[in-house]
Amino acid sequence: MIRHSVILKLKSDLGLEEKQAFFDAVDKLAVIPNVQKFEVLKQISTKNKFEYGISMEFDNQEQYDFYSNHAEHQAFIQNFWIKSVEDFLEIDYILI
Amino acid sequence: MIRHSVILKLKSDLGLEEKQAFFDAVDKLAVIPNVQKFEVLKQISTKNKFEYGISMEFDNQEQYDFYSNHAEHQAFIQNFWIKSVEDFLEIDYILI
């Protein structure tokens, strides 16, 4: 199991409609093949600057790579991520 | 549900025995009352500097606070965390 996640802060000048469009686009990532336990999260600790998290699991690295390279994911990056996200951190976990 | 997690990097001069003692102490946090879905994780993305993650869930903020203030957790911070951890980030999530 690989748990892929990203913690992010949206651009502060993002309008409500743009924000909604961003999260609608995020939701569509869940249907890319092999994506499991897809979650959209609100980050509530005051000890970091990030606002949201996206988390998903893959059975193995091949499935993760398939997702990363998938046209839908690439289109999401180009059309929504780059325009909307101010800062982020990718975190990938495996169970010890 | 609140998912409390911390992503961390250990001090680079930590010996094998100290590292083992740290993770043995981490494992004991799982038995503090109300701690659910306790996980110790290895961080494998090359896009950040952190090495490990610890994740757990609570039903609500009261349970989270009870854990944070619990003597076993406080002793862990004093006896293991401060001595062993070089850098960390706390991340707390709720489902949107």
mmCIF file with all atom_site columns, N, CA, C and O in Angstrom, chain A residues 28-61:
data_model
loop_
_atom_site.group_PDB
_atom_site.id
_atom_site.type_symbol
_atom_site.label_atom_id
_atom_site.label_alt_id
_atom_site.label_comp_id
_atom_site.label_asym_id
_atom_site.label_entity_id
_atom_site.label_seq_id
_atom_site.pdbx_PDB_ins_code
_atom_site.Cartn_x
_atom_site.Cartn_y
_atom_site.Cartn_z
_atom_site.occupancy
_atom_site.B_iso_or_equiv
_atom_site.pdbx_formal_charge
_atom_site.auth_seq_id
_atom_site.auth_comp_id
_atom_site.auth_asym_id
_atom_site.auth_atom_id
_atom_site.pdbx_PDB_model_num
ATOM 1   N N  . LYS A 1 28 ? -13.134 14.494 -9.326  1.00 0.00 ? 28 LYS A N  1
ATOM 2   C CA . LYS A 1 28 ? -13.081 13.619 -10.510 1.00 0.00 ? 28 LYS A CA 1
ATOM 3   C C  . LYS A 1 28 ? -11.826 12.750 -10.546 1.00 0.00 ? 28 LYS A C  1
ATOM 4   O O  . LYS A 1 28 ? -11.776 11.757 -11.268 1.00 0.00 ? 28 LYS A O  1
ATOM 5   N N  . LEU A 1 29 ? -10.802 13.134 -9.779  1.00 0.00 ? 29 LEU A N  1
ATOM 6   C CA . LEU A 1 29 ? -9.580  12.316 -9.722  1.00 0.00 ? 29 LEU A CA 1
ATOM 7   C C  . LEU A 1 29 ? -9.858  10.947 -9.101  1.00 0.00 ? 29 LEU A C  1
ATOM 8   O O  . LEU A 1 29 ? -9.148  9.978  -9.374  1.00 0.00 ? 29 LEU A O  1
ATOM 9   N N  . ALA A 1 30 ? -10.916 10.891 -8.310  1.00 0.00 ? 30 ALA A N  1
ATOM 10  C CA . ALA A 1 30 ? -11.232 9.646  -7.591  1.00 0.00 ? 30 ALA A CA 1
ATOM 11  C C  . ALA A 1 30 ? -11.588 8.501  -8.526  1.00 0.00 ? 30 ALA A C  1
ATOM 12  O O  . ALA A 1 30 ? -11.468 7.337  -8.144  1.00 0.00 ? 30 ALA A O  1
ATOM 13  N N  . VAL A 1 31 ? -12.030 8.824  -9.752  1.00 0.00 ? 31 VAL A N  1
ATOM 14  C CA . VAL A 1 31 ? -12.469 7.760  -10.670 1.00 0.00 ? 31 VAL A CA 1
ATOM 15  C C  . VAL A 1 31 ? -11.360 7.292  -11.612 1.00 0.00 ? 31 VAL A C  1
ATOM 16  O O  . VAL A 1 31 ? -11.581 6.414  -12.451 1.00 0.00 ? 31 VAL A O  1
ATOM 17  N N  . ILE A 1 32 ? -10.171 7.863  -11.488 1.00 0.00 ? 32 ILE A N  1
ATOM 18  C CA . ILE A 1 32 ? -9.034  7.332  -12.246 1.00 0.00 ? 32 ILE A CA 1
ATOM 19  C C  . ILE A 1 32 ? -8.774  5.908  -11.747 1.00 0.00 ? 32 ILE A C  1
ATOM 20  O O  . ILE A 1 32 ? -8.834  5.653  -10.546 1.00 0.00 ? 32 ILE A O  1
ATOM 21  N N  . PRO A 1 33 ? -8.511  4.960  -12.660 1.00 0.00 ? 33 PRO A N  1
ATOM 22  C CA . PRO A 1 33 ? -8.376  3.560  -12.251 1.00 0.00 ? 33 PRO A CA 1
ATOM 23  C C  . PRO A 1 33 ? -7.371  3.355  -11.108 1.00 0.00 ? 33 PRO A C  1
ATOM 24  O O  . PRO A 1 33 ? -6.320  4.007  -11.077 1.00 0.00 ? 33 PRO A O  1
ATOM 25  N N  . ASN A 1 34 ? -7.726  2.462  -10.208 1.00 0.00 ? 34 ASN A N  1
ATOM 26  C CA . ASN A 1 34 ? -6.875  2.008  -9.102  1.00 0.00 ? 34 ASN A CA 1
ATOM 27  C C  . ASN A 1 34 ? -6.788  2.976  -7.918  1.00 0.00 ? 34 ASN A C  1
ATOM 28  O O  . ASN A 1 34 ? -6.126  2.664  -6.927  1.00 0.00 ? 34 ASN A O  1
ATOM 29  N N  . VAL A 1 35 ? -7.424  4.126  -8.031  1.00 0.00 ? 35 VAL A N  1
ATOM 30  C CA . VAL A 1 35 ? -7.434  5.062  -6.898  1.00 0.00 ? 35 VAL A CA 1
ATOM 31  C C  . VAL A 1 35 ? -8.356  4.500  -5.815  1.00 0.00 ? 35 VAL A C  1
ATOM 32  O O  . VAL A 1 35 ? -9.522  4.217  -6.083  1.00 0.00 ? 35 VAL A O  1
ATOM 33  N N  . GLN A 1 36 ? -7.811  4.337  -4.614  1.00 0.00 ? 36 GLN A N  1
ATOM 34  C CA . GLN A 1 36 ? -8.594  3.802  -3.503  1.00 0.00 ? 36 GLN A CA 1
ATOM 35  C C  . GLN A 1 36 ? -8.585  4.787  -2.333  1.00 0.00 ? 36 GLN A C  1
ATOM 36  O O  . GLN A 1 36 ? -7.657  5.566  -2.182  1.00 0.00 ? 36 GLN A O  1
ATOM 37  N N  . LYS A 1 37 ? -9.615  4.684  -1.502  1.00 0.00 ? 37 LYS A N  1
ATOM 38  C CA . LYS A 1 37 ? -9.722  5.502  -0.273  1.00 0.00 ? 37 LYS A CA 1
ATOM 39  C C  . LYS A 1 37 ? -9.450  6.980  -0.536  1.00 0.00 ? 37 LYS A C  1
ATOM 40  O O  . LYS A 1 37 ? -8.683  7.628  0.184   1.00 0.00 ? 37 LYS A O  1
ATOM 41  N N  . PHE A 1 38 ? -10.058 7.497  -1.583  1.00 0.00 ? 38 PHE A N  1
ATOM 42  C CA . PHE A 1 38 ? -9.888  8.902  -1.964  1.00 0.00 ? 38 PHE A CA 1
ATOM 43  C C  . PHE A 1 38 ? -10.578 9.795  -0.930  1.00 0.00 ? 38 PHE A C  1
ATOM 44  O O  . PHE A 1 38 ? -11.751 9.608  -0.614  1.00 0.00 ? 38 PHE A O  1
ATOM 45  N N  . GLU A 1 39 ? -9.851  10.775 -0.432  1.00 0.00 ? 39 GLU A N  1
ATOM 46  C CA . GLU A 1 39 ? -10.403 11.672 0.577   1.00 0.00 ? 39 GLU A CA 1
ATOM 47  C C  . GLU A 1 39 ? -10.019 13.120 0.280   1.00 0.00 ? 39 GLU A C  1
ATOM 48  O O  . GLU A 1 39 ? -8.871  13.401 -0.069  1.00 0.00 ? 39 GLU A O  1
ATOM 49  N N  . VAL A 1 40 ? -10.976 14.001 0.463   1.00 0.00 ? 40 VAL A N  1
ATOM 50  C CA . VAL A 1 40 ? -10.695 15.439 0.439   1.00 0.00 ? 40 VAL A CA 1
ATOM 51  C C  . VAL A 1 40 ? -10.881 15.927 1.875   1.00 0.00 ? 40 VAL A C  1
ATOM 52  O O  . VAL A 1 40 ? -11.919 15.669 2.493   1.00 0.00 ? 40 VAL A O  1
ATOM 53  N N  . LEU A 1 41 ? -9.865  16.605 2.392   1.00 0.00 ? 41 LEU A N  1
ATOM 54  C CA . LEU A 1 41 ? -9.816  16.912 3.818   1.00 0.00 ? 41 LEU A CA 1
ATOM 55  C C  . LEU A 1 41 ? -9.603  18.391 4.073   1.00 0.00 ? 41 LEU A C  1
ATOM 56  O O  . LEU A 1 41 ? -8.993  19.089 3.253   1.00 0.00 ? 41 LEU A O  1
ATOM 57  N N  . LYS A 1 42 ? -10.101 18.843 5.191   1.00 0.00 ? 42 LYS A N  1
ATOM 58  C CA . LYS A 1 42 ? -9.810  20.205 5.633   1.00 0.00 ? 42 LYS A CA 1
ATOM 59  C C  . LYS A 1 42 ? -8.728  20.112 6.694   1.00 0.00 ? 42 LYS A C  1
ATOM 60  O O  . LYS A 1 42 ? -8.825  19.299 7.613   1.00 0.00 ? 42 LYS A O  1
ATOM 61  N N  . GLN A 1 43 ? -7.709  20.944 6.555   1.00 0.00 ? 43 GLN A N  1
ATOM 62  C CA . GLN A 1 43 ? -6.599  20.953 7.506   1.00 0.00 ? 43 GLN A CA 1
ATOM 63  C C  . GLN A 1 43 ? -6.916  21.967 8.602   1.00 0.00 ? 43 GLN A C  1
ATOM 64  O O  . GLN A 1 43 ? -7.132  23.144 8.315   1.00 0.00 ? 43 GLN A O  1
ATOM 65  N N  . ILE A 1 44 ? -6.945  21.509 9.856   1.00 0.00 ? 44 ILE A N  1
ATOM 66  C CA . ILE A 1 44 ? -7.432  22.381 10.933  1.00 0.00 ? 44 ILE A CA 1
ATOM 67  C C  . ILE A 1 44 ? -6.377  22.730 11.983  1.00 0.00 ? 44 ILE A C  1
ATOM 68  O O  . ILE A 1 44 ? -6.666  23.482 12.902  1.00 0.00 ? 44 ILE A O  1
ATOM 69  N N  . SER A 1 45 ? -5.170  22.181 11.867  1.00 0.00 ? 45 SER A N  1
ATOM 70  C CA . SER A 1 45 ? -4.136  22.563 12.839  1.00 0.00 ? 45 SER A CA 1
ATOM 71  C C  . SER A 1 45 ? -3.704  23.995 12.577  1.00 0.00 ? 45 SER A C  1
ATOM 72  O O  . SER A 1 45 ? -3.523  24.408 11.433  1.00 0.00 ? 45 SER A O  1
ATOM 73  N N  . THR A 1 46 ? -3.520  24.751 13.656  1.00 0.00 ? 46 THR A N  1
ATOM 74  C CA . THR A 1 46 ? -3.038  26.130 13.510  1.00 0.00 ? 46 THR A CA 1
ATOM 75  C C  . THR A 1 46 ? -1.508  26.164 13.434  1.00 0.00 ? 46 THR A C  1
ATOM 76  O O  . THR A 1 46 ? -0.913  27.230 13.299  1.00 0.00 ? 46 THR A O  1
ATOM 77  N N  . LYS A 1 47 ? -0.878  24.986 13.514  1.00 0.00 ? 47 LYS A N  1
ATOM 78  C CA . LYS A 1 47 ? 0.585   24.919 13.544  1.00 0.00 ? 47 LYS A CA 1
ATOM 79  C C  . LYS A 1 47 ? 1.215   24.792 12.162  1.00 0.00 ? 47 LYS A C  1
ATOM 80  O O  . LYS A 1 47 ? 2.416   24.610 12.028  1.00 0.00 ? 47 LYS A O  1
ATOM 81  N N  . ASN A 1 48 ? 0.396   24.834 11.121  1.00 0.00 ? 48 ASN A N  1
ATOM 82  C CA . ASN A 1 48 ? 0.940   24.925 9.758   1.00 0.00 ? 48 ASN A CA 1
ATOM 83  C C  . ASN A 1 48 ? 0.029   25.820 8.943   1.00 0.00 ? 48 ASN A C  1
ATOM 84  O O  . ASN A 1 48 ? -1.088  26.137 9.364   1.00 0.00 ? 48 ASN A O  1
ATOM 85  N N  . LYS A 1 49 ? 0.483   26.210 7.772   1.00 0.00 ? 49 LYS A N  1
ATOM 86  C CA . LYS A 1 49 ? -0.240  27.215 6.976   1.00 0.00 ? 49 LYS A CA 1
ATOM 87  C C  . LYS A 1 49 ? -1.215  26.614 5.955   1.00 0.00 ? 49 LYS A C  1
ATOM 88  O O  . LYS A 1 49 ? -1.909  27.348 5.257   1.00 0.00 ? 49 LYS A O  1
ATOM 89  N N  . PHE A 1 50 ? -1.261  25.282 5.875   1.00 0.00 ? 50 PHE A N  1
ATOM 90  C CA . PHE A 1 50 ? -2.044  24.656 4.811   1.00 0.00 ? 50 PHE A CA 1
ATOM 91  C C  . PHE A 1 50 ? -3.530  24.559 5.171   1.00 0.00 ? 50 PHE A C  1
ATOM 92  O O  . PHE A 1 50 ? -3.894  24.533 6.349   1.00 0.00 ? 50 PHE A O  1
ATOM 93  N N  . GLU A 1 51 ? -4.370  24.518 4.138   1.00 0.00 ? 51 GLU A N  1
ATOM 94  C CA . GLU A 1 51 ? -5.823  24.587 4.336   1.00 0.00 ? 51 GLU A CA 1
ATOM 95  C C  . GLU A 1 51 ? -6.569  23.293 4.035   1.00 0.00 ? 51 GLU A C  1
ATOM 96  O O  . GLU A 1 51 ? -7.646  23.055 4.569   1.00 0.00 ? 51 GLU A O  1
ATOM 97  N N  . TYR A 1 52 ? -6.028  22.514 3.107   1.00 0.00 ? 52 TYR A N  1
ATOM 98  C CA . TYR A 1 52 ? -6.739  21.320 2.639   1.00 0.00 ? 52 TYR A CA 1
ATOM 99  C C  . TYR A 1 52 ? -5.765  20.167 2.434   1.00 0.00 ? 52 TYR A C  1
ATOM 100 O O  . TYR A 1 52 ? -4.550  20.390 2.292   1.00 0.00 ? 52 TYR A O  1
ATOM 101 N N  . GLY A 1 53 ? -6.308  18.991 2.366   1.00 0.00 ? 53 GLY A N  1
ATOM 102 C CA . GLY A 1 53 ? -5.516  17.824 2.020   1.00 0.00 ? 53 GLY A CA 1
ATOM 103 C C  . GLY A 1 53 ? -6.278  16.953 1.045   1.00 0.00 ? 53 GLY A C  1
ATOM 104 O O  . GLY A 1 53 ? -7.520  16.959 1.031   1.00 0.00 ? 53 GLY A O  1
ATOM 105 N N  . ILE A 1 54 ? -5.548  16.233 0.216   1.00 0.00 ? 54 ILE A N  1
ATOM 106 C CA . ILE A 1 54 ? -6.132  15.226 -0.665  1.00 0.00 ? 54 ILE A CA 1
ATOM 107 C C  . ILE A 1 54 ? -5.331  13.946 -0.420  1.00 0.00 ? 54 ILE A C  1
ATOM 108 O O  . ILE A 1 54 ? -4.102  13.987 -0.411  1.00 0.00 ? 54 ILE A O  1
ATOM 109 N N  . SER A 1 55 ? -6.028  12.857 -0.192  1.00 0.00 ? 55 SER A N  1
ATOM 110 C CA . SER A 1 55 ? -5.335  11.610 0.130   1.00 0.00 ? 55 SER A CA 1
ATOM 111 C C  . SER A 1 55 ? -5.943  10.456 -0.652  1.00 0.00 ? 55 SER A C  1
ATOM 112 O O  . SER A 1 55 ? -7.161  10.413 -0.875  1.00 0.00 ? 55 SER A O  1
ATOM 113 N N  . MET A 1 56 ? -5.100  9.542  -1.070  1.00 0.00 ? 56 MET A N  1
ATOM 114 C CA . MET A 1 56 ? -5.583  8.353  -1.796  1.00 0.00 ? 56 MET A CA 1
ATOM 115 C C  . MET A 1 56 ? -4.579  7.232  -1.589  1.00 0.00 ? 56 MET A C  1
ATOM 116 O O  . MET A 1 56 ? -3.440  7.473  -1.178  1.00 0.00 ? 56 MET A O  1
ATOM 117 N N  . GLU A 1 57 ? -5.013  6.013  -1.890  1.00 0.00 ? 57 GLU A N  1
ATOM 118 C CA . GLU A 1 57 ? -4.095  4.877  -1.751  1.00 0.00 ? 57 GLU A CA 1
ATOM 119 C C  . GLU A 1 57 ? -4.013  4.087  -3.043  1.00 0.00 ? 57 GLU A C  1
ATOM 120 O O  . GLU A 1 57 ? -4.983  4.005  -3.803  1.00 0.00 ? 57 GLU A O  1
ATOM 121 N N  . PHE A 1 58 ? -2.839  3.522  -3.251  1.00 0.00 ? 58 PHE A N  1
ATOM 122 C CA . PHE A 1 58 ? -2.604  2.616  -4.379  1.00 0.00 ? 58 PHE A CA 1
ATOM 123 C C  . PHE A 1 58 ? -2.040  1.306  -3.826  1.00 0.00 ? 58 PHE A C  1
ATOM 124 O O  . PHE A 1 58 ? -1.370  1.301  -2.794  1.00 0.00 ? 58 PHE A O  1
ATOM 125 N N  . ASP A 1 59 ? -2.276  0.225  -4.569  1.00 0.00 ? 59 ASP A N  1
ATOM 126 C CA . ASP A 1 59 ? -1.735  -1.072 -4.137  1.00 0.00 ? 59 ASP A CA 1
ATOM 127 C C  . ASP A 1 59 ? -0.223  -1.125 -4.291  1.00 0.00 ? 59 ASP A C  1
ATOM 128 O O  . ASP A 1 59 ? 0.455   -1.816 -3.544  1.00 0.00 ? 59 ASP A O  1
ATOM 129 N N  . ASN A 1 60 ? 0.295   -0.414 -5.277  1.00 0.00 ? 60 ASN A N  1
ATOM 130 C CA . ASN A 1 60 ? 1.735   -0.510 -5.555  1.00 0.00 ? 60 ASN A CA 1
ATOM 131 C C  . ASN A 1 60 ? 2.196   0.682  -6.411  1.00 0.00 ? 60 ASN A C  1
ATOM 132 O O  . ASN A 1 60 ? 1.383   1.507  -6.837  1.00 0.00 ? 60 ASN A O  1
ATOM 133 N N  . GLN A 1 61 ? 3.497   0.745  -6.646  1.00 0.00 ? 61 GLN A N  1
ATOM 134 C CA . GLN A 1 61 ? 4.096   1.874  -7.360  1.00 0.00 ? 61 GLN A CA 1
ATOM 135 C C  . GLN A 1 61 ? 3.609   1.969  -8.811  1.00 0.00 ? 61 GLN A C  1
ATOM 136 O O  . GLN A 1 61 ? 3.466   3.078  -9.346  1.00 0.00 ? 61 GLN A O  1
#
